[in-house]
Short mmCIF file of N, CA and C in Angstrom, two decimals:
data_model
loop_
_atom_site.label_atom_id
_atom_site.label_comp_id
_atom_site.label_asym_id
_atom_site.label_seq_id
_atom_site.Cartn_x
_atom_site.Cartn_y
_atom_site.Cartn_z
N UNK Q 247 -93.30 38.17 16.90
CA UNK Q 247 -92.31 38.18 15.97
C UNK Q 247 -90.88 37.97 16.88
N UNK Q 248 -90.23 37.25 16.45
CA UNK Q 248 -88.94 36.68 17.09
C UNK Q 248 -87.75 37.49 16.07
N UNK Q 249 -86.70 38.04 16.83
CA UNK Q 249 -85.69 38.70 16.28
C UNK Q 249 -84.37 38.02 16.56
N UNK Q 250 -83.21 37.90 15.62
CA UNK Q 250 -82.04 36.89 16.49
C UNK Q 250 -81.20 38.22 16.57
N UNK Q 251 -80.53 38.14 17.70
CA UNK Q 251 -79.41 39.08 17.88
C UNK Q 251 -78.36 38.42 18.40
N UNK Q 252 -77.03 39.19 18.48
CA UNK Q 252 -75.77 38.57 19.27
C UNK Q 252 -76.22 39.23 20.77
N UNK Q 253 -75.61 38.61 21.71
CA UNK Q 253 -75.61 39.00 23.03
C UNK Q 253 -75.00 40.35 23.06
N UNK Q 254 -74.09 40.79 22.34
CA UNK Q 254 -73.34 41.94 22.71
C UNK Q 254 -74.02 43.02 22.03
N UNK Q 255 -75.24 42.91 21.05
CA UNK Q 255 -75.67 44.05 20.43
C UNK Q 255 -77.09 44.27 21.29
N UNK Q 256 -77.52 43.51 22.13
CA UNK Q 256 -78.60 43.90 23.28
C UNK Q 256 -78.25 44.05 24.61
N UNK Q 257 -76.75 43.97 24.81
CA UNK Q 257 -76.31 44.00 26.43
C UNK Q 257 -74.96 44.26 26.22
N UNK Q 258 -74.36 45.00 27.46
CA UNK Q 258 -73.26 45.55 27.70
C UNK Q 258 -72.71 44.44 28.50
N UNK Q 259 -71.46 43.99 28.27
CA UNK Q 259 -70.74 42.81 29.20
C UNK Q 259 -69.56 43.71 29.38
N UNK Q 260 -69.23 43.36 30.69
CA UNK Q 260 -68.25 44.61 31.37
C UNK Q 260 -67.62 43.35 32.52
N UNK Q 261 -66.19 43.37 32.10
CA UNK Q 261 -65.14 42.66 33.04
C UNK Q 261 -64.99 43.45 34.66
N UNK Q 262 -64.93 42.49 35.61
CA UNK Q 262 -64.38 43.29 36.77
C UNK Q 262 -63.22 43.63 36.77
N UNK Q 263 -63.08 44.39 37.69
CA UNK Q 263 -61.58 44.76 38.03
C UNK Q 263 -60.44 44.21 38.92
N UNK Q 264 -59.60 44.72 39.39
CA UNK Q 264 -58.85 44.26 40.50
C UNK Q 264 -59.59 44.37 41.85
N UNK Q 265 -59.47 43.60 42.82
CA UNK Q 265 -59.75 43.55 43.93
C UNK Q 265 -59.08 44.67 44.92
N UNK Q 266 -59.84 45.73 45.76
CA UNK Q 266 -58.80 46.60 46.54
C UNK Q 266 -58.28 46.02 47.57
N UNK Q 267 -57.49 46.81 48.31
CA UNK Q 267 -56.81 46.32 49.38
C UNK Q 267 -57.95 46.73 50.60
N UNK Q 268 -57.44 46.08 51.86
CA UNK Q 268 -58.51 45.86 53.09
C UNK Q 268 -58.71 47.28 53.18
N UNK Q 269 -58.09 48.11 53.26
CA UNK Q 269 -58.14 49.39 53.63
C UNK Q 269 -58.99 50.23 52.97
N UNK Q 270 -59.67 49.97 51.93
CA UNK Q 270 -60.88 50.44 51.16
C UNK Q 270 -62.30 50.10 51.27
N UNK Q 271 -62.05 48.82 52.42
CA UNK Q 271 -63.21 48.65 52.57
C UNK Q 271 -64.22 49.29 53.73
N UNK Q 272 -65.53 49.33 53.70
CA UNK Q 272 -66.03 50.21 54.98
C UNK Q 272 -67.67 49.48 55.20
N UNK Q 273 -68.14 49.99 55.93
CA UNK Q 273 -69.57 49.48 56.38
C UNK Q 273 -70.54 50.23 55.51
N UNK Q 274 -70.28 51.01 54.96
CA UNK Q 274 -71.20 51.93 53.80
C UNK Q 274 -70.37 51.63 52.52
N UNK Q 275 -71.61 51.74 51.30
CA UNK Q 275 -70.71 51.67 50.31
C UNK Q 275 -71.40 50.92 49.22
N UNK Q 276 -70.83 50.54 48.25
CA UNK Q 276 -71.18 49.37 47.12
C UNK Q 276 -70.57 48.02 47.67
N UNK Q 277 -71.47 47.14 47.26
CA UNK Q 277 -71.15 45.52 47.74
C UNK Q 277 -70.32 45.24 46.63
N UNK Q 278 -69.08 44.75 47.02
CA UNK Q 278 -67.88 44.27 46.13
C UNK Q 278 -68.31 42.53 45.74
N UNK Q 279 -68.81 42.28 44.51
CA UNK Q 279 -68.77 40.65 44.38
C UNK Q 279 -67.84 40.14 43.61
N UNK Q 280 -67.28 39.26 44.42
CA UNK Q 280 -66.11 38.24 43.88
C UNK Q 280 -66.80 36.79 43.45
N UNK Q 281 -66.08 35.92 42.91
CA UNK Q 281 -66.66 34.63 42.33
C UNK Q 281 -67.11 33.95 43.58
N UNK Q 282 -66.38 34.08 45.04
CA UNK Q 282 -66.71 33.65 46.25
C UNK Q 282 -67.91 34.31 46.77
N UNK Q 283 -67.94 35.40 46.67
CA UNK Q 283 -69.28 36.04 47.39
C UNK Q 283 -70.71 35.54 46.46
N UNK Q 284 -70.36 35.56 45.18
CA UNK Q 284 -71.51 35.35 44.28
C UNK Q 284 -72.02 33.80 44.74
N UNK Q 285 -71.09 33.23 45.03
CA UNK Q 285 -71.33 31.78 45.26
C UNK Q 285 -72.35 31.89 46.70
N UNK Q 286 -71.79 32.56 47.65
CA UNK Q 286 -72.61 32.76 48.57
C UNK Q 286 -74.09 33.31 48.53
N UNK Q 287 -74.22 34.62 47.77
CA UNK Q 287 -75.50 35.11 47.11
C UNK Q 287 -76.44 34.10 46.85
N UNK Q 288 -76.06 33.47 45.63
CA UNK Q 288 -76.77 32.43 45.19
C UNK Q 288 -76.88 31.24 46.31
N UNK Q 289 -76.75 31.07 47.27
CA UNK Q 289 -76.90 30.24 48.28
C UNK Q 289 -78.00 30.75 49.32
N UNK Q 290 -77.50 31.99 49.66
CA UNK Q 290 -78.60 32.50 50.82
C UNK Q 290 -79.23 34.02 49.99
N UNK Q 291 -78.58 34.57 49.44
CA UNK Q 291 -79.25 36.10 48.71
C UNK Q 291 -78.90 37.02 49.42
N UNK Q 292 -77.95 36.87 50.42
CA UNK Q 292 -77.91 38.13 51.49
C UNK Q 292 -76.90 38.91 51.00
N UNK Q 293 -77.14 40.22 50.38
CA UNK Q 293 -75.96 41.15 49.82
C UNK Q 293 -75.58 41.81 50.98
N UNK Q 294 -76.16 42.05 52.37
CA UNK Q 294 -75.58 42.65 53.44
C UNK Q 294 -74.28 41.79 53.71
N UNK Q 295 -74.17 40.54 53.88
CA UNK Q 295 -72.89 39.94 54.05
C UNK Q 295 -71.86 40.15 53.35
N UNK Q 296 -71.92 40.76 52.06
CA UNK Q 296 -70.92 41.07 51.04
C UNK Q 296 -70.28 42.28 51.54
N UNK Q 297 -68.76 42.17 51.47
CA UNK Q 297 -68.09 43.37 51.76
C UNK Q 297 -68.41 44.62 50.96
N UNK Q 298 -68.01 45.89 51.79
CA UNK Q 298 -68.44 46.82 50.68
C UNK Q 298 -67.42 47.65 50.63
N UNK Q 299 -67.28 48.78 49.53
CA UNK Q 299 -66.42 49.35 49.01
C UNK Q 299 -66.68 50.77 49.28
N UNK Q 300 -65.91 51.70 49.72
CA UNK Q 300 -66.21 53.17 49.49
C UNK Q 300 -65.84 53.69 48.22
N UNK Q 301 -66.81 53.91 47.93
CA UNK Q 301 -66.80 54.61 46.12
C UNK Q 301 -66.29 55.96 45.88
N UNK Q 302 -65.90 56.70 47.20
CA UNK Q 302 -64.84 57.87 47.09
C UNK Q 302 -63.62 57.78 46.60
N UNK Q 303 -62.92 56.56 46.75
CA UNK Q 303 -61.76 56.10 46.06
C UNK Q 303 -61.66 55.61 44.87
N UNK Q 304 -63.11 55.45 44.43
CA UNK Q 304 -62.83 54.70 43.22
C UNK Q 304 -61.94 55.28 41.85
N UNK Q 305 -61.47 56.23 41.82
CA UNK Q 305 -60.35 56.43 40.98
C UNK Q 305 -59.13 55.71 41.21
N UNK Q 306 -59.11 55.47 42.64
CA UNK Q 306 -57.70 54.59 42.79
C UNK Q 306 -57.73 53.15 42.69
N UNK Q 307 -59.25 53.05 43.08
CA UNK Q 307 -59.36 51.61 43.12
C UNK Q 307 -59.71 50.89 41.55
N UNK Q 308 -60.18 51.65 40.95
CA UNK Q 308 -60.50 51.24 39.60
C UNK Q 308 -61.56 49.94 39.65
N UNK Q 309 -62.47 50.16 40.55
CA UNK Q 309 -63.83 49.41 40.49
C UNK Q 309 -64.50 49.19 39.51
N UNK Q 310 -65.32 48.26 39.42
CA UNK Q 310 -66.32 48.26 38.20
C UNK Q 310 -67.72 48.24 38.72
N UNK Q 311 -68.39 49.41 38.81
CA UNK Q 311 -69.38 49.48 39.35
C UNK Q 311 -70.68 49.04 38.29
N UNK Q 312 -71.68 48.38 38.58
CA UNK Q 312 -72.66 47.89 37.60
C UNK Q 312 -74.18 48.16 38.18
N UNK Q 313 -75.07 48.51 37.55
CA UNK Q 313 -76.65 49.33 38.12
C UNK Q 313 -77.05 47.86 38.40
N UNK Q 314 -78.38 48.07 39.05
CA UNK Q 314 -79.47 47.22 39.56
C UNK Q 314 -79.72 46.11 38.34
N UNK Q 315 -80.34 45.33 38.49
CA UNK Q 315 -80.73 44.39 37.29
C UNK Q 315 -79.84 43.77 36.47
N UNK Q 316 -78.44 43.99 36.76
CA UNK Q 316 -77.40 43.45 35.93
C UNK Q 316 -77.20 42.06 36.22
N UNK Q 317 -76.83 41.34 35.27
CA UNK Q 317 -76.72 39.84 35.71
C UNK Q 317 -75.13 39.66 35.70
N UNK Q 318 -74.95 38.96 36.52
CA UNK Q 318 -73.40 38.79 36.72
C UNK Q 318 -72.88 37.04 37.17
N UNK Q 319 -71.96 36.71 36.64
CA UNK Q 319 -71.17 35.39 36.64
C UNK Q 319 -69.99 35.18 36.97
N UNK Q 320 -69.74 33.99 37.25
CA UNK Q 320 -68.29 33.91 37.50
C UNK Q 320 -67.61 33.91 36.12
N UNK Q 321 -66.05 33.94 35.93
CA UNK Q 321 -65.79 33.59 34.74
C UNK Q 321 -65.32 32.34 34.80
N UNK Q 322 -65.08 31.36 35.57
CA UNK Q 322 -64.67 30.26 35.82
C UNK Q 322 -65.96 29.23 35.85
N UNK Q 323 -65.74 28.04 35.57
CA UNK Q 323 -66.59 27.00 35.98
C UNK Q 323 -67.99 27.08 35.13
N UNK Q 324 -68.06 28.00 34.11
CA UNK Q 324 -69.20 28.12 33.20
C UNK Q 324 -69.58 26.86 32.58
N UNK Q 325 -68.88 25.85 32.23
CA UNK Q 325 -69.26 24.74 31.61
C UNK Q 325 -70.25 24.06 32.42
N UNK Q 326 -70.11 24.03 34.09
CA UNK Q 326 -70.74 23.19 34.99
C UNK Q 326 -72.23 23.50 34.82
N UNK Q 327 -73.22 22.36 35.04
CA UNK Q 327 -74.44 22.70 35.40
C UNK Q 327 -75.03 23.47 36.47
N UNK Q 328 -74.11 23.71 37.31
CA UNK Q 328 -74.34 24.54 38.80
C UNK Q 328 -73.50 25.84 38.98
N UNK Q 329 -73.47 26.28 37.40
CA UNK Q 329 -72.57 27.78 36.97
C UNK Q 329 -73.14 28.68 37.95
N UNK Q 330 -72.66 29.75 38.30
CA UNK Q 330 -73.14 30.65 39.28
C UNK Q 330 -73.73 31.91 38.32
N UNK Q 331 -74.90 32.32 38.36
CA UNK Q 331 -75.35 33.31 37.27
C UNK Q 331 -76.31 34.21 38.43
N UNK Q 332 -75.97 35.35 38.41
CA UNK Q 332 -76.90 36.05 39.85
C UNK Q 332 -77.73 37.29 38.84
N UNK Q 333 -78.76 37.82 39.56
CA UNK Q 333 -79.24 39.01 39.14
C UNK Q 333 -79.00 39.94 40.07
N UNK Q 334 -78.40 41.06 40.07
CA UNK Q 334 -78.14 41.98 41.26
C UNK Q 334 -79.67 42.88 41.45
N UNK Q 335 -79.89 42.68 42.75
CA UNK Q 335 -81.21 43.83 42.96
C UNK Q 335 -80.85 45.08 43.30
N UNK Q 336 -79.45 45.60 43.38
CA UNK Q 336 -78.82 47.00 43.86
C UNK Q 336 -77.58 46.91 43.14
N UNK Q 337 -77.15 48.15 42.96
CA UNK Q 337 -76.18 48.41 42.13
C UNK Q 337 -74.73 47.89 43.02
N UNK Q 338 -73.83 47.61 42.53
CA UNK Q 338 -73.00 46.70 43.01
C UNK Q 338 -71.42 46.89 41.99
N UNK Q 339 -70.46 46.48 42.67
CA UNK Q 339 -69.19 46.61 42.31
C UNK Q 339 -68.86 44.97 41.82
N UNK Q 340 -67.95 44.92 40.79
CA UNK Q 340 -67.51 43.23 40.36
C UNK Q 340 -65.77 43.18 40.49
N UNK Q 341 -65.59 42.01 40.83
CA UNK Q 341 -64.04 41.92 41.07
C UNK Q 341 -63.64 41.52 39.51
N UNK Q 342 -62.38 40.72 39.47
CA UNK Q 342 -61.79 40.54 38.31
C UNK Q 342 -62.15 38.96 37.95
N UNK Q 343 -62.93 38.33 38.63
CA UNK Q 343 -63.35 36.92 38.48
C UNK Q 343 -64.58 36.81 38.01
N UNK Q 344 -65.36 38.09 37.82
CA UNK Q 344 -66.90 38.18 37.68
C UNK Q 344 -66.85 39.18 36.34
N UNK Q 345 -67.99 38.55 35.87
CA UNK Q 345 -68.17 39.37 34.49
C UNK Q 345 -69.80 39.84 34.72
N UNK Q 346 -70.06 41.01 34.03
CA UNK Q 346 -71.44 41.37 34.17
C UNK Q 346 -71.96 41.70 32.84
N UNK Q 347 -73.38 41.52 32.73
CA UNK Q 347 -73.96 41.63 31.58
C UNK Q 347 -75.38 42.68 31.70
N UNK Q 348 -75.19 43.82 31.33
CA UNK Q 348 -76.24 44.75 31.35
C UNK Q 348 -77.32 44.73 30.35
N UNK Q 349 -78.02 44.12 30.11
CA UNK Q 349 -79.04 44.00 29.04
C UNK Q 349 -79.78 45.47 28.83
N UNK Q 350 -80.08 45.68 27.47
CA UNK Q 350 -80.90 46.73 27.19
C UNK Q 350 -82.45 46.62 27.22
N UNK Q 351 -82.93 46.93 28.11
CA UNK Q 351 -84.22 46.35 28.49
C UNK Q 351 -85.32 47.04 27.43
N UNK Q 352 -84.85 47.86 26.46
CA UNK Q 352 -85.92 48.06 25.67
C UNK Q 352 -85.85 47.08 24.66
N UNK Q 353 -85.17 45.90 24.53
CA UNK Q 353 -84.88 45.14 23.70
C UNK Q 353 -85.35 43.57 24.32
N UNK Q 354 -84.36 43.31 25.33
CA UNK Q 354 -84.30 42.49 26.27
C UNK Q 354 -84.67 42.47 27.64
N UNK Q 355 -85.44 41.76 28.20
CA UNK Q 355 -85.52 42.13 29.93
C UNK Q 355 -84.49 41.26 30.92
N UNK Q 356 -83.91 41.80 31.46
CA UNK Q 356 -83.19 41.21 32.58
C UNK Q 356 -83.69 39.87 32.98
N UNK Q 357 -84.68 39.82 33.34
CA UNK Q 357 -85.56 38.53 33.78
C UNK Q 357 -85.50 37.49 32.68
N UNK Q 358 -85.62 37.90 31.57
CA UNK Q 358 -85.73 36.72 30.42
C UNK Q 358 -84.30 36.55 30.06
N UNK Q 359 -83.35 37.48 29.91
CA UNK Q 359 -81.83 36.78 29.72
C UNK Q 359 -81.11 35.98 31.05
N UNK Q 360 -81.73 36.58 32.05
CA UNK Q 360 -81.38 35.54 33.45
C UNK Q 360 -81.77 34.05 33.00
N UNK Q 361 -82.70 33.61 32.37
CA UNK Q 361 -83.51 32.63 32.18
C UNK Q 361 -82.94 31.92 31.25
N UNK Q 362 -82.25 32.76 30.24
CA UNK Q 362 -81.69 31.99 29.02
C UNK Q 362 -80.51 31.94 29.16
N UNK Q 363 -79.66 32.60 29.96
CA UNK Q 363 -78.35 32.16 30.39
C UNK Q 363 -78.09 31.11 31.63
N UNK Q 364 -79.09 30.75 32.27
CA UNK Q 364 -78.82 29.67 33.15
C UNK Q 364 -79.12 28.42 32.52
N UNK Q 365 -79.67 28.57 31.35
CA UNK Q 365 -79.98 26.94 30.75
C UNK Q 365 -78.95 26.95 29.65
N UNK Q 366 -78.15 28.42 28.88
CA UNK Q 366 -77.45 28.14 27.90
C UNK Q 366 -76.25 27.75 28.09
N UNK Q 367 -75.64 26.62 27.33
CA UNK Q 367 -74.03 26.11 27.67
C UNK Q 367 -72.92 27.01 26.91
N UNK Q 368 -72.50 27.91 28.15
CA UNK Q 368 -71.54 28.57 27.84
C UNK Q 368 -70.16 27.87 28.09
N UNK Q 369 -69.14 28.13 26.84
CA UNK Q 369 -67.90 27.52 27.21
C UNK Q 369 -66.67 27.99 27.72
N UNK Q 370 -66.67 29.27 27.43
CA UNK Q 370 -65.71 30.21 28.34
C UNK Q 370 -66.72 31.70 28.19
N UNK Q 371 -66.33 32.53 29.14
CA UNK Q 371 -66.84 33.67 29.57
C UNK Q 371 -66.76 34.74 28.21
N UNK Q 372 -65.54 34.87 27.59
CA UNK Q 372 -65.56 35.53 26.17
C UNK Q 372 -66.37 35.23 25.02
N UNK Q 373 -66.89 33.87 25.16
CA UNK Q 373 -67.81 33.32 24.30
C UNK Q 373 -69.28 34.19 24.21
N UNK Q 374 -69.28 34.98 25.49
CA UNK Q 374 -70.67 35.48 25.94
C UNK Q 374 -70.74 36.42 24.77
N UNK Q 375 -69.85 37.55 23.95
CA UNK Q 375 -70.25 38.14 23.05
C UNK Q 375 -70.79 37.80 21.65
N UNK Q 376 -70.60 36.49 21.57
CA UNK Q 376 -70.83 36.06 20.03
C UNK Q 376 -72.54 34.98 20.11
N UNK Q 377 -72.82 34.96 21.34
CA UNK Q 377 -74.13 34.03 21.78
C UNK Q 377 -75.03 34.60 20.96
N UNK Q 378 -75.81 33.79 19.80
CA UNK Q 378 -77.03 34.15 19.34
C UNK Q 378 -78.21 33.77 20.04
N UNK Q 379 -79.16 35.05 20.04
CA UNK Q 379 -80.20 34.66 21.16
C UNK Q 379 -81.60 35.31 20.00
N UNK Q 380 -82.67 34.17 20.25
CA UNK Q 380 -83.84 34.70 19.84
C UNK Q 380 -84.76 35.54 20.52
N UNK Q 381 -85.00 36.52 20.32
CA UNK Q 381 -85.68 37.67 21.19
C UNK Q 381 -87.20 37.93 20.70
N UNK Q 382 -88.44 37.58 21.40
CA UNK Q 382 -89.52 37.81 20.86
C UNK Q 382 -89.64 39.45 21.60
N UNK Q 383 -90.88 39.88 21.35
CA UNK Q 383 -91.61 41.14 21.96
C UNK Q 383 -91.39 41.02 23.27
N UNK Q 384 -91.50 42.45 23.70
CA UNK Q 384 -91.51 42.57 25.39
C UNK Q 384 -92.50 41.89 26.03
N UNK Q 385 -93.71 42.07 25.30
CA UNK Q 385 -94.87 41.50 26.15
C UNK Q 385 -94.70 39.83 25.90
N UNK Q 386 -94.45 39.33 25.29
CA UNK Q 386 -93.87 37.94 25.15
C UNK Q 386 -92.75 37.65 26.10
N UNK Q 387 -92.07 38.34 26.40
CA UNK Q 387 -90.94 38.27 27.10
C UNK Q 387 -91.56 37.93 28.47
N UNK Q 388 -92.12 38.57 29.14
CA UNK Q 388 -93.17 39.25 30.04
C UNK Q 388 -93.88 37.97 30.71
N UNK Q 389 -94.49 37.38 29.40
CA UNK Q 389 -95.23 36.08 29.74
C UNK Q 389 -94.36 34.95 29.98
N UNK Q 390 -93.38 34.66 29.25
CA UNK Q 390 -92.30 33.85 29.43
C UNK Q 390 -91.52 33.44 30.56
N UNK Q 391 -91.19 34.98 31.47
CA UNK Q 391 -90.86 34.73 32.55
C UNK Q 391 -91.58 34.70 33.74
N UNK Q 392 -93.06 35.01 33.63
CA UNK Q 392 -94.01 34.61 34.17
C UNK Q 392 -93.97 33.12 34.44
N UNK Q 393 -94.03 32.31 33.29
CA UNK Q 393 -94.65 31.16 33.40
C UNK Q 393 -93.33 30.00 33.90
N UNK Q 394 -91.96 30.74 33.62
CA UNK Q 394 -90.76 30.04 33.91
C UNK Q 394 -90.62 30.37 35.72
N UNK Q 395 -90.97 31.61 35.85
CA UNK Q 395 -90.87 31.75 37.57
C UNK Q 395 -92.17 30.75 38.01
N UNK Q 396 -92.91 30.71 37.75
CA UNK Q 396 -93.98 29.62 38.07
C UNK Q 396 -93.83 28.39 38.25
N UNK Q 397 -93.15 27.96 37.32
CA UNK Q 397 -92.51 26.46 37.10
C UNK Q 397 -91.23 26.28 38.40
N UNK Q 398 -90.28 27.61 38.34
CA UNK Q 398 -89.39 27.11 39.32
C UNK Q 398 -90.06 27.34 40.68
N UNK Q 399 -90.91 28.11 41.08
CA UNK Q 399 -91.47 28.07 42.37
C UNK Q 399 -92.32 26.76 42.70
N UNK Q 400 -93.03 26.05 41.75
CA UNK Q 400 -93.66 24.84 41.79
C UNK Q 400 -92.51 23.82 41.96
N UNK Q 401 -91.42 23.79 41.66
CA UNK Q 401 -90.64 22.61 41.29
C UNK Q 401 -89.85 22.48 42.91
N UNK Q 402 -89.52 24.10 43.21
CA UNK Q 402 -88.91 24.14 44.49
C UNK Q 402 -89.80 23.99 45.89
N UNK Q 403 -91.10 23.97 45.49
CA UNK Q 403 -92.32 23.66 46.63
C UNK Q 403 -92.19 22.04 46.67
N UNK Q 404 -92.33 21.57 45.25
CA UNK Q 404 -92.30 20.08 45.18
C UNK Q 404 -91.18 19.55 45.92
N UNK Q 405 -90.02 19.80 46.03
CA UNK Q 405 -88.74 19.55 46.36
C UNK Q 405 -88.74 19.68 47.82
N UNK Q 406 -89.36 20.84 47.99
CA UNK Q 406 -89.20 20.74 49.80
C UNK Q 406 -90.11 20.16 50.64
N UNK Q 407 -91.44 19.94 49.63
CA UNK Q 407 -92.53 18.88 50.43
C UNK Q 407 -91.98 17.61 50.38
N UNK Q 408 -91.28 17.07 49.27
CA UNK Q 408 -90.30 15.63 49.69
C UNK Q 408 -89.57 15.47 50.45
N UNK Q 409 -89.00 16.60 50.71
CA UNK Q 409 -87.60 16.19 51.87
C UNK Q 409 -88.34 16.11 52.91
N UNK Q 410 -89.16 17.04 53.37
CA UNK Q 410 -89.75 17.32 54.66
C UNK Q 410 -90.71 15.73 54.92
N UNK Q 411 -91.38 15.33 53.89
CA UNK Q 411 -91.91 14.10 53.92
C UNK Q 411 -91.30 12.72 54.10
N UNK Q 412 -89.90 13.28 53.66
CA UNK Q 412 -88.86 11.81 53.76
C UNK Q 412 -88.57 11.32 55.04
N UNK Q 413 -88.85 12.53 56.13
CA UNK Q 413 -88.26 12.13 57.37
C UNK Q 413 -89.62 12.06 58.29
#
């Protein structure tokens, strides 16, 4: 059975806050993801290279922390085919040029939503609230995600094989 929902019915959508001054950055704390660092995460996936914010000062900073499994994307360049969409493995803070989508995993899996948003043509970030999505049962979502992950891995391996044999 498939049921149709608006995205804002099955996920919280949170806007990032202002970027704090340099004095609030530390070696420990939550990584602060900006659009620039989101692009970097998409390329190398190393969250340790992202600057961290000391959450003790959260009331002063008005940071926007988001939990693990949150999907984050840039506010700009969403129309492009290489839009930056990333699924956090850990809790992070987001800056004002980033939007977070926190799915209700009793209805929609974060991995399923990540695949959906990767292919869905988003015109502007504020249209996220009104996106209609057909959502199957959780066990079907698991199977779809496994299949899509396998296909992505095969495509990636095939591309890397072609580039290594080209030389």
